[in-house]
Short mmCIF file of C-alpha atoms in Angstrom, two decimals:
data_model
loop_
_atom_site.label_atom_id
_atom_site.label_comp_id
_atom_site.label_asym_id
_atom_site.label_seq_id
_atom_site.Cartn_x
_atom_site.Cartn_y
_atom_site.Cartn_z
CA UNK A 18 -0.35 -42.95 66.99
CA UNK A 19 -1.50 -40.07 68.84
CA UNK A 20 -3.81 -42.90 71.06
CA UNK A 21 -4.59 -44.00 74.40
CA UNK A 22 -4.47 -47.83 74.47
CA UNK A 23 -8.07 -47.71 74.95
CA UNK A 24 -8.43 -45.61 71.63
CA UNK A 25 -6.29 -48.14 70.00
CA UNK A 26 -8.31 -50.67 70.70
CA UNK A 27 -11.14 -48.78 68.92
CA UNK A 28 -8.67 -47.65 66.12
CA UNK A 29 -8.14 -51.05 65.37
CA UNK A 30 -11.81 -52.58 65.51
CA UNK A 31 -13.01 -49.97 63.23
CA UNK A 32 -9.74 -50.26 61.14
CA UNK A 33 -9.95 -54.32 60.83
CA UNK A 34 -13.98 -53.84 59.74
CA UNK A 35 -13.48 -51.31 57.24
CA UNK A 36 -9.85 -52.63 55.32
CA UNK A 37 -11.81 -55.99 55.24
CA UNK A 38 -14.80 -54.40 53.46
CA UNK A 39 -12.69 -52.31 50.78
CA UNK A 40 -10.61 -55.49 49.72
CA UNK A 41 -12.97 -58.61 49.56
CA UNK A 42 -14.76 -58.84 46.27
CA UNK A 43 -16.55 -62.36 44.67
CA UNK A 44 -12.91 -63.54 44.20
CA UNK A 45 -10.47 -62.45 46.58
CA UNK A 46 -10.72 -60.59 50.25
CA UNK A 47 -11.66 -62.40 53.36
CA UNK A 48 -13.82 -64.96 54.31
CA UNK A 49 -14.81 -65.51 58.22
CA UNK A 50 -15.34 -68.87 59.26
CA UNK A 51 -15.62 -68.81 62.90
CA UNK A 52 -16.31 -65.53 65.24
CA UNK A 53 -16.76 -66.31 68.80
CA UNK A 54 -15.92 -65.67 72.55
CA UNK A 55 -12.56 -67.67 74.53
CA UNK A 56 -11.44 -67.91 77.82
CA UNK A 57 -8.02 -70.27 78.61
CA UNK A 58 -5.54 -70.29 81.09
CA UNK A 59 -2.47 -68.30 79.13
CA UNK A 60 -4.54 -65.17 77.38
CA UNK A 61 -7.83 -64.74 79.65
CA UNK A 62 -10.71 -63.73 77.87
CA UNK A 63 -11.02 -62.62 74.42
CA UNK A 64 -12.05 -63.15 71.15
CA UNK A 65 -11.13 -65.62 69.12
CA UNK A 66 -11.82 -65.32 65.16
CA UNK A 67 -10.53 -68.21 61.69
CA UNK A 68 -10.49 -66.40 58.68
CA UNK A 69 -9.43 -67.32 54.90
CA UNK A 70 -7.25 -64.90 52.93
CA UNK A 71 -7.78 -64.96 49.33
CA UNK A 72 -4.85 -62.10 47.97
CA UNK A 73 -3.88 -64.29 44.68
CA UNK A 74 -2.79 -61.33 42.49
CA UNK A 75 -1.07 -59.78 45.15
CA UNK A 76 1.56 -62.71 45.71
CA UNK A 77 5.30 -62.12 44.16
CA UNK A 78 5.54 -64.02 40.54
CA UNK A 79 8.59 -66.11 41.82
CA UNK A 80 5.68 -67.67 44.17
CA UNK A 81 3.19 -68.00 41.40
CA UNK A 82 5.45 -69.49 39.14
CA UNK A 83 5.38 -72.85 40.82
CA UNK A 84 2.14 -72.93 42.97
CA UNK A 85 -1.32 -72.74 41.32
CA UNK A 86 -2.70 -69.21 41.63
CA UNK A 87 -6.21 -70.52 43.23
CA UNK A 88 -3.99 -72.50 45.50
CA UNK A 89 -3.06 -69.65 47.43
CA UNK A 90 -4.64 -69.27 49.88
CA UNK A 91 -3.99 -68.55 53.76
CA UNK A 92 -5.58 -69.28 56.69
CA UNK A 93 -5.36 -66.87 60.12
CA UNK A 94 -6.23 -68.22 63.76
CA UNK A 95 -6.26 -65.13 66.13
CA UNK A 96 -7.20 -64.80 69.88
CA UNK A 97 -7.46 -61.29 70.64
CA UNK A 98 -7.20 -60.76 74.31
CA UNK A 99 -6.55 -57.05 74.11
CA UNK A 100 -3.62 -55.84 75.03
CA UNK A 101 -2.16 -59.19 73.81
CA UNK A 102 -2.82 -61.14 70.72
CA UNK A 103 -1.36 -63.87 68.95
CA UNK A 104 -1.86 -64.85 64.98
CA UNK A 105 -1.00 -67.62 63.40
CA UNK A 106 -1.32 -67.93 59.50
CA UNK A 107 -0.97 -71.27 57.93
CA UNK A 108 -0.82 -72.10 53.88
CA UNK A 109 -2.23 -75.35 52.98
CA UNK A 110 -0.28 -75.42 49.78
CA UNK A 111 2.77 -75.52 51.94
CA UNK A 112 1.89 -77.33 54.98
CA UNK A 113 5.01 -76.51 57.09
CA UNK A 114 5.48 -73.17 56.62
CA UNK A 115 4.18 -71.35 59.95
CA UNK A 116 3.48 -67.39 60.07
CA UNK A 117 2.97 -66.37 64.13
CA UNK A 118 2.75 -62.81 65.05
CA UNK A 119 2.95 -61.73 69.00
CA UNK A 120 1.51 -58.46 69.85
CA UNK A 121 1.51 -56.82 73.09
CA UNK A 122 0.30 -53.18 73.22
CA UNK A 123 1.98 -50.29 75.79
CA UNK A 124 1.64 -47.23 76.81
CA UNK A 125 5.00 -45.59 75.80
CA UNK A 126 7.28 -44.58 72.85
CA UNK A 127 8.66 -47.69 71.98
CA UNK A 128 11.41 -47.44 75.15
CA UNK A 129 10.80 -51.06 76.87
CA UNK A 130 12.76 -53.88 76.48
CA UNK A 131 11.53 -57.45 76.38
CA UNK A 132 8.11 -57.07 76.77
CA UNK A 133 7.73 -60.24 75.05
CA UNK A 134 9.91 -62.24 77.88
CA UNK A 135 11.71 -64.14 75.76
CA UNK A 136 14.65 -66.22 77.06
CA UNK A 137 18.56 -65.28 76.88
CA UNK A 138 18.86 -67.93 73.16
CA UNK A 139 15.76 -66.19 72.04
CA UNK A 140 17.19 -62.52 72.61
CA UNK A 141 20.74 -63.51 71.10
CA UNK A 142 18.81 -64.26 68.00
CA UNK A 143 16.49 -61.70 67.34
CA UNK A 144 16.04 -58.88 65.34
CA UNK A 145 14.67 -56.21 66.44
CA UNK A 146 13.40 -52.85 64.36
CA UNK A 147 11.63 -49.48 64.93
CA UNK A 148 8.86 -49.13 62.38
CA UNK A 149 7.65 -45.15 62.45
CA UNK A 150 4.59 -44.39 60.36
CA UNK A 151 5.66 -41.32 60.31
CA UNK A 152 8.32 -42.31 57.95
CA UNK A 153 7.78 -41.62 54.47
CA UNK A 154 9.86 -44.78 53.24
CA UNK A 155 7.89 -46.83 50.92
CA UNK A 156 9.05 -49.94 49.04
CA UNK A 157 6.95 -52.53 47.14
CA UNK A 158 5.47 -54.77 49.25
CA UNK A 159 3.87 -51.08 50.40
CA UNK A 160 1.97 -51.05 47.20
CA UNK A 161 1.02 -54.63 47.51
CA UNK A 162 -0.61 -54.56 50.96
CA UNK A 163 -2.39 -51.28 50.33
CA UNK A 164 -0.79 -48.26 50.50
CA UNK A 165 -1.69 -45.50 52.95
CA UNK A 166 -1.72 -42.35 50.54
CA UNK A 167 -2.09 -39.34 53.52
CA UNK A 168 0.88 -37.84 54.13
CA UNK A 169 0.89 -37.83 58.12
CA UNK A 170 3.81 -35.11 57.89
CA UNK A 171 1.21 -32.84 56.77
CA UNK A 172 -2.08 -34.46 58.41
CA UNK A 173 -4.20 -32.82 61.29
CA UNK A 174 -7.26 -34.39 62.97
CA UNK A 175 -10.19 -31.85 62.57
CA UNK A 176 -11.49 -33.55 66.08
CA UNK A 177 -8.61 -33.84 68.15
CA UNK A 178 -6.21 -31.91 67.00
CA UNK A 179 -3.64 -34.30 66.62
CA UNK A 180 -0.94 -34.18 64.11
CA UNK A 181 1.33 -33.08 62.12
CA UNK A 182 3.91 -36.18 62.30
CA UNK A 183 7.55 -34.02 62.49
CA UNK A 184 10.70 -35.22 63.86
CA UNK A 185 11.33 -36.42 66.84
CA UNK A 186 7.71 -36.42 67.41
CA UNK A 187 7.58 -39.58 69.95
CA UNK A 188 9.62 -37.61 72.20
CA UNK A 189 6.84 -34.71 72.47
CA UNK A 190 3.33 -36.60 72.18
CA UNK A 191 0.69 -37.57 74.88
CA UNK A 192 -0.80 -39.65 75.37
CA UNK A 193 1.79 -42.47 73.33
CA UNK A 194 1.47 -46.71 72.67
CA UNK A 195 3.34 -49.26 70.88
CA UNK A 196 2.47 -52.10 69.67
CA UNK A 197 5.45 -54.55 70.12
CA UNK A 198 5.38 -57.64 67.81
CA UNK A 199 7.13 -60.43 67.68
CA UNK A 200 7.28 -62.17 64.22
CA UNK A 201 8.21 -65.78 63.78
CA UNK A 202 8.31 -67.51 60.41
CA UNK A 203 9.42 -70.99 59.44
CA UNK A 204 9.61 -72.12 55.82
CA UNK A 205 11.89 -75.58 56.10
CA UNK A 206 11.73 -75.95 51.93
CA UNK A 207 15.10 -76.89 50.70
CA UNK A 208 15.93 -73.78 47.78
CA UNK A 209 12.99 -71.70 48.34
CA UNK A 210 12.68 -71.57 52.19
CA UNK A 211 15.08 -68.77 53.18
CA UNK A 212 13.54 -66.55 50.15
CA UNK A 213 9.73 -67.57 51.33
CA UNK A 214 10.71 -66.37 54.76
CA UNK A 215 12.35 -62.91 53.86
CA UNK A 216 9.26 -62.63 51.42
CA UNK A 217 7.02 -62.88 54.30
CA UNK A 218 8.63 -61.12 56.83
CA UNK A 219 8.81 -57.49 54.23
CA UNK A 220 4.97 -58.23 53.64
CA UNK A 221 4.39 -57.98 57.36
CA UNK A 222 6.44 -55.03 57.84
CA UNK A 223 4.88 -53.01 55.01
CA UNK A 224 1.45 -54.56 56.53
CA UNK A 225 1.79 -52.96 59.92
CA UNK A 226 3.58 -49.61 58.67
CA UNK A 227 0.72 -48.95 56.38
CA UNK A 228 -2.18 -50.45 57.91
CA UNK A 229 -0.96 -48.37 61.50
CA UNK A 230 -0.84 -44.98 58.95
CA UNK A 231 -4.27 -45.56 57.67
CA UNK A 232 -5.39 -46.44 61.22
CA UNK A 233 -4.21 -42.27 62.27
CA UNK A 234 -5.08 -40.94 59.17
CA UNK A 235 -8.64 -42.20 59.75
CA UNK A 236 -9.35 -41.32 63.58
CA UNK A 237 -11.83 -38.64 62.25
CA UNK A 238 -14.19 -41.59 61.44
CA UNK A 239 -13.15 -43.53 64.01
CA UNK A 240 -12.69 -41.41 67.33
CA UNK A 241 -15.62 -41.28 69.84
CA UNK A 242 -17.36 -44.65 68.45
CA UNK A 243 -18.83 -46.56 71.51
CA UNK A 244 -17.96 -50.61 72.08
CA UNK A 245 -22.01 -50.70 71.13
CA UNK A 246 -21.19 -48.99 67.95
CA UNK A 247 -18.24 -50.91 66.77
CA UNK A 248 -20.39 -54.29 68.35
CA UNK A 249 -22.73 -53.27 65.71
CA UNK A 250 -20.59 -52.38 62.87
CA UNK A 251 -18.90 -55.51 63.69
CA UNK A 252 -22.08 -57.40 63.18
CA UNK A 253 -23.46 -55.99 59.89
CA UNK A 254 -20.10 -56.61 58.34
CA UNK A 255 -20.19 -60.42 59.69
CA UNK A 256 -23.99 -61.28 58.95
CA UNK A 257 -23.24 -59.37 54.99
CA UNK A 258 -20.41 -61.72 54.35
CA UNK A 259 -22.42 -64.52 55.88
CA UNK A 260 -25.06 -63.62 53.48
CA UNK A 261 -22.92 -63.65 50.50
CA UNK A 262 -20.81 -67.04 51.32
CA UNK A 263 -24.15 -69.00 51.41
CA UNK A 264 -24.87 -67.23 48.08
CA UNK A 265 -21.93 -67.84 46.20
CA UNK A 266 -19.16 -70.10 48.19
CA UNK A 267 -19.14 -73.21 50.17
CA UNK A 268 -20.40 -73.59 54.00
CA UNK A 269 -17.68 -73.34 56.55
CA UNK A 270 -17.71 -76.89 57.10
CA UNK A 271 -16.79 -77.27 53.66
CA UNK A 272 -14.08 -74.63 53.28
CA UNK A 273 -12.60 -76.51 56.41
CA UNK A 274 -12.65 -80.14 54.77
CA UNK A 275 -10.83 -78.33 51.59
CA UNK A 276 -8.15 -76.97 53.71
CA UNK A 277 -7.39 -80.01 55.45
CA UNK A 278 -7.60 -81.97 51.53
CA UNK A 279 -5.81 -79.39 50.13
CA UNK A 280 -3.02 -80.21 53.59
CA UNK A 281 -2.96 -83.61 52.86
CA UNK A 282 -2.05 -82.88 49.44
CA UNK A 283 1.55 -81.85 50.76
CA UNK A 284 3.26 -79.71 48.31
CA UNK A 285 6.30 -81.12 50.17
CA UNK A 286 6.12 -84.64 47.84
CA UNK A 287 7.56 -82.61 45.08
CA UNK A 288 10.10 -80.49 47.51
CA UNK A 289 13.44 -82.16 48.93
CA UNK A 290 12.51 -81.18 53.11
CA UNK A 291 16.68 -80.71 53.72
CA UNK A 292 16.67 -78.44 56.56
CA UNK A 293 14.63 -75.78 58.50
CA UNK A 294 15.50 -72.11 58.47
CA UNK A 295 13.87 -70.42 61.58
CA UNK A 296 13.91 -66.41 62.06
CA UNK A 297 12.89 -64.27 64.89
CA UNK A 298 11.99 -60.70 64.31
CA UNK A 299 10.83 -58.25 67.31
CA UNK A 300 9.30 -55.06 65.95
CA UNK A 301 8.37 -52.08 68.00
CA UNK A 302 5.71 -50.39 66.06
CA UNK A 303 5.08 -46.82 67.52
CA UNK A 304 1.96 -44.69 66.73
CA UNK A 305 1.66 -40.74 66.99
CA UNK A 306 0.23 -39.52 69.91
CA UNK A 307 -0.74 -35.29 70.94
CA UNK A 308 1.75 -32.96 70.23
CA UNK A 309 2.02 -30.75 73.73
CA UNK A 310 4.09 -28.28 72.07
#
């Protein structure tokens, strides 16, 4: 993106707020159930947020076929300690199937290596891949997640200035960040596992291609905003969904006792557990930045 890492940071509150509001609706969207401050010893101080994901009609048939429909659900512990966060999303339907996403944001084209400081067994089994949102590749899981319809090859910001995407563009921008993740999935389900995890691992990757595009094509709205601003923006979204939960769903509390039934449940009784297949994927997401050309 053409952003400081401080811009980012607002890109991506503003970004998170608004995506949230578009796609939650009386049935499906995202619920918060806990917003608050942390502090521990391995990320500092940040902020630490539990959400429910309710994307039913987005999931693949294959998935749908054998798993009730209001079954799945997911369930997202973050700690955002900006420049580093960590996500992990959880399915109670399948209770052993772990989704963990490692970010750590820097200020460069996408150039450093191991940022992540993973060991020599952890390198050797990797992945690693360049995801430009400048690239116009789309696939299906694109469409799923929520497609980013500007076309950033043709897109200038009216307030900075920013833009056009060409080729080659990382190597002429300023300021420039990336956002490295590392992706870790395990699905140990004996027939289904390997598929669950390549499933998963093309959502994310269409997930942070498109969500990063609409993040750029949007810094009109979003460039300028002050941390009171987004606080605020923040807040109304929080206290409207609060608002609506105690309407029409069940408390927190509740939702909490019905993931950890719907856990106990185990899927797994029905599934032969014959091995675990464990993947490793480290992408380097870069973002346009100024054109000094």
């Amino acid at each position: 993106m053409p952003v400081s890492l401080d811009e980012y940071e607002t890109a991506q509150k503003y970004m998170v707020v608004e995506l949230q509001e578009q796609y939650t609706t009386s049935t499906e969207g995202v619920e918060i159930l806990e917003n608050r401050p942390f502090e521990d010893n391995h990320f500092g101080k940040g902020h630490y947020t539990s959400k429910i994901y309710r994307f039913q009609s987005k999931m693949p048939s294959w998935v749908t076929a054998f798993a009730p429909r209001d079954a799945l659900v997911l369930h997202e512990e973050a700690w955002n300690a900006y420049p580093r966060c960590k996500s992990v999303i959880k399915c109670p339907r399948f209770s052993k199937l772990i989704l963990s996403i490692e970010t750590v944001h820097v200020a460069d084209n996408g150039q450093s290596e191991n940022v992540h400081r993973l060991t020599k067994d952890q390198l050797a089994s990797r992945k690693v891949e360049v995801l430009d949102i400048a690239s116009s590749a789309r696939d299906h899981w694109s469409y799923l997640v929520g497609r980013c319809d500007t076309d950033l090859s043709n897109f200038r910001s009216k307030r900075t200035g920013r833009g056009p995407l060409l080729d080659r563009w990382r190597e002429h921008c300023y300021p420039v960040m990336t956002a490295y993740k590392l992706v870790t999935v395990d699905a140990p389900y004996w027939g289904f596992g390997k598929q669950m995890e390549q499933a998963l691992l093309a959502g994310e990757r269409a997930l942070f291609l498109e969500t990063h595009r609409t993040c750029f094509a949007w810094i009109d709205q979003w460039y300028g905003m002050t941390q009171h601003q987004l606080n605020e923006l923040e807040r109304q979204y929080y206290s409207s969904r609060s608002k609506e939960r105690e309407c029409i769903r069940p408390s927190p509390r509740e939702v909490k006792d019905g993931l950890e039934r719907a856990c106990s449940l185990d899927s797994e009784e029905a599934l032969a557990d014959v091995n675990s297949i464990q993947s490793t994927a480290a992408c380097r997401l870069t973002v346009l930045t100024h054109d000094r050309r």
